[in-house]
PDB file of C-alpha atoms in Angstrom:
ATOM      1  CA  UNK A   1     102.682  97.339 130.250  1.00 72.00           C
ATOM      2  CA  UNK A   2      99.704  95.341 129.093  1.00 82.00           C
ATOM      3  CA  UNK A   3     100.034  92.157 127.142  1.00 86.00           C
ATOM      4  CA  UNK A   4      98.287  93.206 123.936  1.00 87.00           C
ATOM      5  CA  UNK A   5     100.452  96.342 123.657  1.00 88.00           C
ATOM      6  CA  UNK A   6     103.571  94.238 123.944  1.00 90.00           C
ATOM      7  CA  UNK A   7     102.320  91.823 121.277  1.00 91.00           C
ATOM      8  CA  UNK A   8     101.420  94.695 118.916  1.00 91.00           C
ATOM      9  CA  UNK A   9     104.755  96.501 119.350  1.00 91.00           C
ATOM     10  CA  UNK A  10     106.746  93.272 118.982  1.00 93.00           C
ATOM     11  CA  UNK A  11     104.799  92.340 115.846  1.00 93.00           C
ATOM     12  CA  UNK A  12     105.520  95.679 114.195  1.00 93.00           C
ATOM     13  CA  UNK A  13     109.189  95.513 115.221  1.00 93.00           C
ATOM     14  CA  UNK A  14     109.650  92.033 113.747  1.00 94.00           C
ATOM     15  CA  UNK A  15     107.843  92.960 110.512  1.00 94.00           C
ATOM     16  CA  UNK A  16     109.951  96.126 110.212  1.00 93.00           C
ATOM     17  CA  UNK A  17     113.159  94.177 110.775  1.00 94.00           C
ATOM     18  CA  UNK A  18     112.258  91.632 108.088  1.00 94.00           C
ATOM     19  CA  UNK A  19     111.382  94.375 105.591  1.00 93.00           C
ATOM     20  CA  UNK A  20     114.584  96.280 106.294  1.00 92.00           C
ATOM     21  CA  UNK A  21     116.685  93.133 105.921  1.00 93.00           C
ATOM     22  CA  UNK A  22     114.929  92.178 102.666  1.00 92.00           C
ATOM     23  CA  UNK A  23     115.491  95.668 101.258  1.00 91.00           C
ATOM     24  CA  UNK A  24     119.199  95.669 102.005  1.00 91.00           C
ATOM     25  CA  UNK A  25     119.636  92.056 100.919  1.00 91.00           C
ATOM     26  CA  UNK A  26     117.897  92.787  97.626  1.00 90.00           C
ATOM     27  CA  UNK A  27     120.483  95.438  96.890  1.00 88.00           C
ATOM     28  CA  UNK A  28     123.159  92.771  97.388  1.00 88.00           C
ATOM     29  CA  UNK A  29     121.390  90.034  95.454  1.00 88.00           C
ATOM     30  CA  UNK A  30     119.950  91.670  92.329  1.00 88.00           C
ATOM     31  CA  UNK A  31     122.181  91.807  89.282  1.00 87.00           C
ATOM     32  CA  UNK A  32     121.507  95.080  87.466  1.00 88.00           C
ATOM     33  CA  UNK A  33     121.645  98.640  88.790  1.00 86.00           C
ATOM     34  CA  UNK A  34     118.128  99.449  87.635  1.00 87.00           C
ATOM     35  CA  UNK A  35     116.872  96.259  89.332  1.00 87.00           C
ATOM     36  CA  UNK A  36     118.812  97.132  92.464  1.00 88.00           C
ATOM     37  CA  UNK A  37     116.985 100.456  92.615  1.00 88.00           C
ATOM     38  CA  UNK A  38     113.746  98.651  93.498  1.00 87.00           C
ATOM     39  CA  UNK A  39     114.736  96.863  96.700  1.00 86.00           C
ATOM     40  CA  UNK A  40     115.965  99.645  99.009  1.00 86.00           C
ATOM     41  CA  UNK A  41     113.625 102.399  97.897  1.00 87.00           C
ATOM     42  CA  UNK A  42     110.510 100.352  98.596  1.00 88.00           C
ATOM     43  CA  UNK A  43     111.233  97.657 101.159  1.00 90.00           C
ATOM     44  CA  UNK A  44     113.573  99.658 103.391  1.00 90.00           C
ATOM     45  CA  UNK A  45     111.213 102.640 103.485  1.00 89.00           C
ATOM     46  CA  UNK A  46     108.443 100.297 104.592  1.00 90.00           C
ATOM     47  CA  UNK A  47     110.806  98.852 107.216  1.00 91.00           C
ATOM     48  CA  UNK A  48     111.479 102.288 108.693  1.00 91.00           C
ATOM     49  CA  UNK A  49     107.723 102.950 108.595  1.00 91.00           C
ATOM     50  CA  UNK A  50     107.182  99.798 110.661  1.00 92.00           C
ATOM     51  CA  UNK A  51     109.779 100.859 113.232  1.00 92.00           C
ATOM     52  CA  UNK A  52     108.138 104.284 113.548  1.00 91.00           C
ATOM     53  CA  UNK A  53     104.655 102.747 113.965  1.00 90.00           C
ATOM     54  CA  UNK A  54     106.065 100.457 116.667  1.00 91.00           C
ATOM     55  CA  UNK A  55     107.632 103.470 118.391  1.00 90.00           C
ATOM     56  CA  UNK A  56     104.345 105.413 118.244  1.00 89.00           C
ATOM     57  CA  UNK A  57     102.448 102.485 119.752  1.00 89.00           C
ATOM     58  CA  UNK A  58     105.110 101.952 122.432  1.00 89.00           C
ATOM     59  CA  UNK A  59     105.103 105.560 123.617  1.00 88.00           C
ATOM     60  CA  UNK A  60     101.380 106.121 123.024  1.00 87.00           C
ATOM     61  CA  UNK A  61      99.875 102.977 124.538  1.00 85.00           C
ATOM     62  CA  UNK A  62     102.663 101.872 126.873  1.00 79.00           C
ATOM     63  CA  UNK A  63     103.818 105.156 128.388  1.00 79.00           C
ATOM     64  CA  UNK A  64     100.718 107.281 127.671  1.00 77.00           C
ATOM     65  CA  UNK A  65     102.753 110.078 126.064  1.00 78.00           C
ATOM     66  CA  UNK A  66     101.429 110.501 122.543  1.00 79.00           C
ATOM     67  CA  UNK A  67     103.889 112.098 120.123  1.00 76.00           C
ATOM     68  CA  UNK A  68     103.666 112.944 116.452  1.00 79.00           C
ATOM     69  CA  UNK A  69     107.401 113.184 115.700  1.00 78.00           C
ATOM     70  CA  UNK A  70     107.289 109.680 114.266  1.00 82.00           C
ATOM     71  CA  UNK A  71     104.481 110.603 111.904  1.00 87.00           C
ATOM     72  CA  UNK A  72     106.569 113.558 110.725  1.00 88.00           C
ATOM     73  CA  UNK A  73     109.571 111.310 110.001  1.00 89.00           C
ATOM     74  CA  UNK A  74     107.351 108.757 108.245  1.00 89.00           C
ATOM     75  CA  UNK A  75     105.729 111.358 105.996  1.00 90.00           C
ATOM     76  CA  UNK A  76     109.092 112.908 105.193  1.00 91.00           C
ATOM     77  CA  UNK A  77     110.645 109.546 104.278  1.00 90.00           C
ATOM     78  CA  UNK A  78     107.649 108.457 102.208  1.00 90.00           C
ATOM     79  CA  UNK A  79     107.752 111.745 100.301  1.00 92.00           C
ATOM     80  CA  UNK A  80     111.489 111.754  99.656  1.00 92.00           C
ATOM     81  CA  UNK A  81     112.037 108.085  98.724  1.00 91.00           C
ATOM     82  CA  UNK A  82     110.506 108.368  95.204  1.00 91.00           C
ATOM     83  CA  UNK A  83     112.388 111.616  94.556  1.00 91.00           C
ATOM     84  CA  UNK A  84     115.745 110.072  95.406  1.00 92.00           C
ATOM     85  CA  UNK A  85     114.930 106.950  93.366  1.00 91.00           C
ATOM     86  CA  UNK A  86     114.082 109.111  90.347  1.00 91.00           C
ATOM     87  CA  UNK A  87     117.297 111.097  90.750  1.00 90.00           C
ATOM     88  CA  UNK A  88     119.451 107.970  91.026  1.00 91.00           C
ATOM     89  CA  UNK A  89     117.778 106.456  87.946  1.00 90.00           C
ATOM     90  CA  UNK A  90     118.464 109.666  86.021  1.00 89.00           C
ATOM     91  CA  UNK A  91     122.097 109.593  87.120  1.00 89.00           C
ATOM     92  CA  UNK A  92     122.465 106.016  85.926  1.00 89.00           C
ATOM     93  CA  UNK A  93     120.764 106.804  82.596  1.00 87.00           C
ATOM     94  CA  UNK A  94     122.912 109.855  81.945  1.00 86.00           C
ATOM     95  CA  UNK A  95     126.105 107.887  82.544  1.00 85.00           C
ATOM     96  CA  UNK A  96     125.351 104.449  81.102  1.00 85.00           C
ATOM     97  CA  UNK A  97     122.499 104.546  78.567  1.00 83.00           C
ATOM     98  CA  UNK A  98     122.766 106.207  75.188  1.00 83.00           C
ATOM     99  CA  UNK A  99     119.730 108.095  73.828  1.00 79.00           C
ATOM    100  CA  UNK A 100     119.621 105.747  70.812  1.00 80.00           C
ATOM    101  CA  UNK A 101     118.959 102.734  73.052  1.00 81.00           C
ATOM    102  CA  UNK A 102     115.751 104.231  74.441  1.00 80.00           C
ATOM    103  CA  UNK A 103     112.344 104.075  72.769  1.00 82.00           C
ATOM    104  CA  UNK A 104     111.129 107.331  71.248  1.00 80.00           C
ATOM    105  CA  UNK A 105     109.272 109.674  73.587  1.00 75.00           C
ATOM    106  CA  UNK A 106     106.535 110.147  70.904  1.00 79.00           C
ATOM    107  CA  UNK A 107     106.320 113.808  71.791  1.00 77.00           C
ATOM    108  CA  UNK A 108     107.588 117.018  70.321  1.00 76.00           C
ATOM    109  CA  UNK A 109     110.622 116.896  72.622  1.00 75.00           C
ATOM    110  CA  UNK A 110     112.986 114.083  73.596  1.00 76.00           C
ATOM    111  CA  UNK A 111     113.678 112.572  77.022  1.00 79.00           C
ATOM    112  CA  UNK A 112     114.438 115.016  79.809  1.00 77.00           C
ATOM    113  CA  UNK A 113     117.851 113.610  80.749  1.00 76.00           C
ATOM    114  CA  UNK A 114     119.356 114.103  77.299  1.00 77.00           C
ATOM    115  CA  UNK A 115     117.561 117.054  75.727  1.00 74.00           C
ATOM    116  CA  UNK A 116     117.094 120.641  76.882  1.00 71.00           C
ATOM    117  CA  UNK A 117     113.700 121.502  78.368  1.00 69.00           C
ATOM    118  CA  UNK A 118     111.168 123.071  75.959  1.00 72.00           C
ATOM    119  CA  UNK A 119     112.017 126.687  75.275  1.00 71.00           C
ATOM    120  CA  UNK A 120     115.537 126.417  76.652  1.00 69.00           C
ATOM    121  CA  UNK A 121     117.230 126.623  73.267  1.00 67.00           C
ATOM    122  CA  UNK A 122     115.383 129.831  72.353  1.00 70.00           C
ATOM    123  CA  UNK A 123     116.186 131.319  75.763  1.00 72.00           C
ATOM    124  CA  UNK A 124     119.864 130.606  75.248  1.00 71.00           C
ATOM    125  CA  UNK A 125     119.674 132.167  71.787  1.00 71.00           C
ATOM    126  CA  UNK A 126     118.076 135.365  73.133  1.00 75.00           C
ATOM    127  CA  UNK A 127     120.623 135.570  75.922  1.00 75.00           C
ATOM    128  CA  UNK A 128     123.486 135.242  73.459  1.00 73.00           C
ATOM    129  CA  UNK A 129     121.897 137.946  71.292  1.00 74.00           C
ATOM    130  CA  UNK A 130     121.664 140.298  74.257  1.00 75.00           C
ATOM    131  CA  UNK A 131     125.259 139.649  75.283  1.00 73.00           C
ATOM    132  CA  UNK A 132     126.406 140.159  71.702  1.00 70.00           C
ATOM    133  CA  UNK A 133     124.672 143.533  71.523  1.00 65.00           C
ATOM    134  CA  UNK A 134     126.297 144.715  74.746  1.00 58.00           C
TER     135      UNK A 134
ATOM    136  CA  UNK B   1     108.942  90.194 124.699  1.00 83.00           C
ATOM    137  CA  UNK B   2     109.605  93.681 123.366  1.00 86.00           C
ATOM    138  CA  UNK B   3     113.255  93.201 124.325  1.00 90.00           C
ATOM    139  CA  UNK B   4     113.647  90.203 122.023  1.00 92.00           C
ATOM    140  CA  UNK B   5     111.754  91.886 119.182  1.00 91.00           C
ATOM    141  CA  UNK B   6     114.008  94.940 119.585  1.00 92.00           C
ATOM    142  CA  UNK B   7     117.115  92.761 119.486  1.00 94.00           C
ATOM    143  CA  UNK B   8     115.812  91.067 116.338  1.00 93.00           C
ATOM    144  CA  UNK B   9     115.158  94.427 114.661  1.00 93.00           C
ATOM    145  CA  UNK B  10     118.605  95.699 115.742  1.00 94.00           C
ATOM    146  CA  UNK B  11     120.208  92.614 114.179  1.00 94.00           C
ATOM    147  CA  UNK B  12     118.230  93.014 110.935  1.00 93.00           C
ATOM    148  CA  UNK B  13     119.057  96.681 110.431  1.00 93.00           C
ATOM    149  CA  UNK B  14     122.673  96.133 111.486  1.00 94.00           C
ATOM    150  CA  UNK B  15     123.028  93.369 108.890  1.00 94.00           C
ATOM    151  CA  UNK B  16     121.386  95.720 106.385  1.00 93.00           C
ATOM    152  CA  UNK B  17     124.048  98.337 107.104  1.00 93.00           C
ATOM    153  CA  UNK B  18     126.762  95.756 106.457  1.00 94.00           C
ATOM    154  CA  UNK B  19     125.131  94.812 103.125  1.00 92.00           C
ATOM    155  CA  UNK B  20     125.038  98.494 102.147  1.00 92.00           C
ATOM    156  CA  UNK B  21     128.709  98.840 103.052  1.00 93.00           C
ATOM    157  CA  UNK B  22     129.514  95.868 100.817  1.00 93.00           C
ATOM    158  CA  UNK B  23     127.599  97.488  97.955  1.00 91.00           C
ATOM    159  CA  UNK B  24     129.513 100.757  98.453  1.00 92.00           C
ATOM    160  CA  UNK B  25     132.816  98.878  98.303  1.00 93.00           C
ATOM    161  CA  UNK B  26     131.914  96.703  95.283  1.00 89.00           C
ATOM    162  CA  UNK B  27     129.268  98.713  93.390  1.00 77.00           C
ATOM    163  CA  UNK B  28     130.270  98.889  89.727  1.00 85.00           C
ATOM    164  CA  UNK B  29     128.631 102.270  89.062  1.00 87.00           C
ATOM    165  CA  UNK B  30     128.383 105.601  90.867  1.00 89.00           C
ATOM    166  CA  UNK B  31     124.589 105.192  90.954  1.00 89.00           C
ATOM    167  CA  UNK B  32     125.000 102.017  93.039  1.00 91.00           C
ATOM    168  CA  UNK B  33     127.142 103.865  95.557  1.00 92.00           C
ATOM    169  CA  UNK B  34     124.687 106.766  95.840  1.00 92.00           C
ATOM    170  CA  UNK B  35     121.850 104.276  96.337  1.00 92.00           C
ATOM    171  CA  UNK B  36     123.816 102.391  98.989  1.00 92.00           C
ATOM    172  CA  UNK B  37     124.602 105.628 100.863  1.00 93.00           C
ATOM    173  CA  UNK B  38     120.925 106.643 100.767  1.00 93.00           C
ATOM    174  CA  UNK B  39     119.893 103.241 102.124  1.00 92.00           C
ATOM    175  CA  UNK B  40     122.539 103.517 104.841  1.00 93.00           C
ATOM    176  CA  UNK B  41     120.957 106.795 105.971  1.00 93.00           C
ATOM    177  CA  UNK B  42     117.520 105.158 106.117  1.00 93.00           C
ATOM    178  CA  UNK B  43     118.898 102.193 108.076  1.00 93.00           C
ATOM    179  CA  UNK B  44     120.673 104.579 110.466  1.00 93.00           C
ATOM    180  CA  UNK B  45     117.362 106.401 111.092  1.00 92.00           C
ATOM    181  CA  UNK B  46     115.709 103.066 111.892  1.00 92.00           C
ATOM    182  CA  UNK B  47     118.545 102.161 114.288  1.00 93.00           C
ATOM    183  CA  UNK B  48     118.238 105.511 116.078  1.00 92.00           C
ATOM    184  CA  UNK B  49     114.483 105.139 116.560  1.00 91.00           C
ATOM    185  CA  UNK B  50     115.034 101.587 117.814  1.00 92.00           C
ATOM    186  CA  UNK B  51     117.629 102.873 120.296  1.00 93.00           C
ATOM    187  CA  UNK B  52     115.082 105.456 121.452  1.00 90.00           C
ATOM    188  CA  UNK B  53     112.593 102.663 122.199  1.00 90.00           C
ATOM    189  CA  UNK B  54     115.356 100.664 123.913  1.00 91.00           C
ATOM    190  CA  UNK B  55     116.248 103.513 126.261  1.00 90.00           C
ATOM    191  CA  UNK B  56     112.622 104.614 126.642  1.00 85.00           C
ATOM    192  CA  UNK B  57     113.304 108.262 125.766  1.00 85.00           C
ATOM    193  CA  UNK B  58     111.911 110.487 123.009  1.00 82.00           C
ATOM    194  CA  UNK B  59     115.163 112.458 122.683  1.00 85.00           C
ATOM    195  CA  UNK B  60     116.300 110.645 119.549  1.00 87.00           C
ATOM    196  CA  UNK B  61     113.387 111.670 117.311  1.00 87.00           C
ATOM    197  CA  UNK B  62     114.710 115.149 116.649  1.00 87.00           C
ATOM    198  CA  UNK B  63     118.099 113.702 115.766  1.00 90.00           C
ATOM    199  CA  UNK B  64     116.585 111.158 113.400  1.00 90.00           C
ATOM    200  CA  UNK B  65     114.427 113.827 111.722  1.00 90.00           C
ATOM    201  CA  UNK B  66     117.530 115.953 111.171  1.00 92.00           C
ATOM    202  CA  UNK B  67     119.424 112.966 109.776  1.00 93.00           C
ATOM    203  CA  UNK B  68     116.519 112.207 107.423  1.00 92.00           C
ATOM    204  CA  UNK B  69     116.651 115.747 106.038  1.00 93.00           C
ATOM    205  CA  UNK B  70     120.442 115.808 105.723  1.00 94.00           C
ATOM    206  CA  UNK B  71     120.384 112.406 104.017  1.00 93.00           C
ATOM    207  CA  UNK B  72     117.824 113.520 101.439  1.00 93.00           C
ATOM    208  CA  UNK B  73     119.652 116.760 100.674  1.00 93.00           C
ATOM    209  CA  UNK B  74     123.014 115.015 100.373  1.00 93.00           C
ATOM    210  CA  UNK B  75     121.617 112.352  98.022  1.00 93.00           C
ATOM    211  CA  UNK B  76     120.072 115.004  95.765  1.00 92.00           C
ATOM    212  CA  UNK B  77     123.265 117.068  95.837  1.00 92.00           C
ATOM    213  CA  UNK B  78     125.418 114.056  94.951  1.00 91.00           C
ATOM    214  CA  UNK B  79     123.081 113.074  92.090  1.00 90.00           C
ATOM    215  CA  UNK B  80     123.012 116.593  90.695  1.00 89.00           C
ATOM    216  CA  UNK B  81     126.789 116.806  90.903  1.00 90.00           C
ATOM    217  CA  UNK B  82     127.141 113.607  88.882  1.00 87.00           C
ATOM    218  CA  UNK B  83     124.352 114.618  86.468  1.00 84.00           C
ATOM    219  CA  UNK B  84     125.224 118.218  85.725  1.00 77.00           C
ATOM    220  CA  UNK B  85     128.719 118.718  87.133  1.00 75.00           C
ATOM    221  CA  UNK B  86     127.299 121.417  89.417  1.00 73.00           C
ATOM    222  CA  UNK B  87     124.934 121.457  92.408  1.00 72.00           C
ATOM    223  CA  UNK B  88     123.277 124.882  92.244  1.00 73.00           C
ATOM    224  CA  UNK B  89     123.213 126.295  88.733  1.00 66.00           C
TER     225      UNK B  89
END
């Protein structure tokens, strides 16, 4: 294997390791749950991205067998990380934060975690009407 | 040189797994535990890809892709169970 390939792969591996360690250490170090949400969802995802780039370079440049599996994993992880972070934040809000502590949504409807979606109340009413008639 | 970089990355992600385990054991809220489990899945994916580089085979990519999907689905299912008391309404 050529020298510059080795340097490139090693660089990406070391960067990925540092990012992964920082992400997991942040979850240990930060004090509040909402603060703790930041470290793993951003830094660790970037760490895995670094590992996958290193793997692509290693198999593509070093062994001359280009594969796109890594790209698939990277895209999947980068798409799902914000979704999971949003879900975990919602879980925390529903269990620990009262609706009075939040600022007003300044819309016709309240925040999504606490109030029904628009139109849901009327739907429930119509359904109850239908059931009552039967 | 790649060997040492791989060992360094193995050590980092292994230590990360231990930190996650500590957060699962201590974590004051359910949200902390869900977050720690999700991060453990991501760290496990990184370790599997690193092991694939170490052995020089591309066999482990399919496994890590499957684990990524299962991890995402399980996190969402766990969150929905805590949020709504039900997974599929």
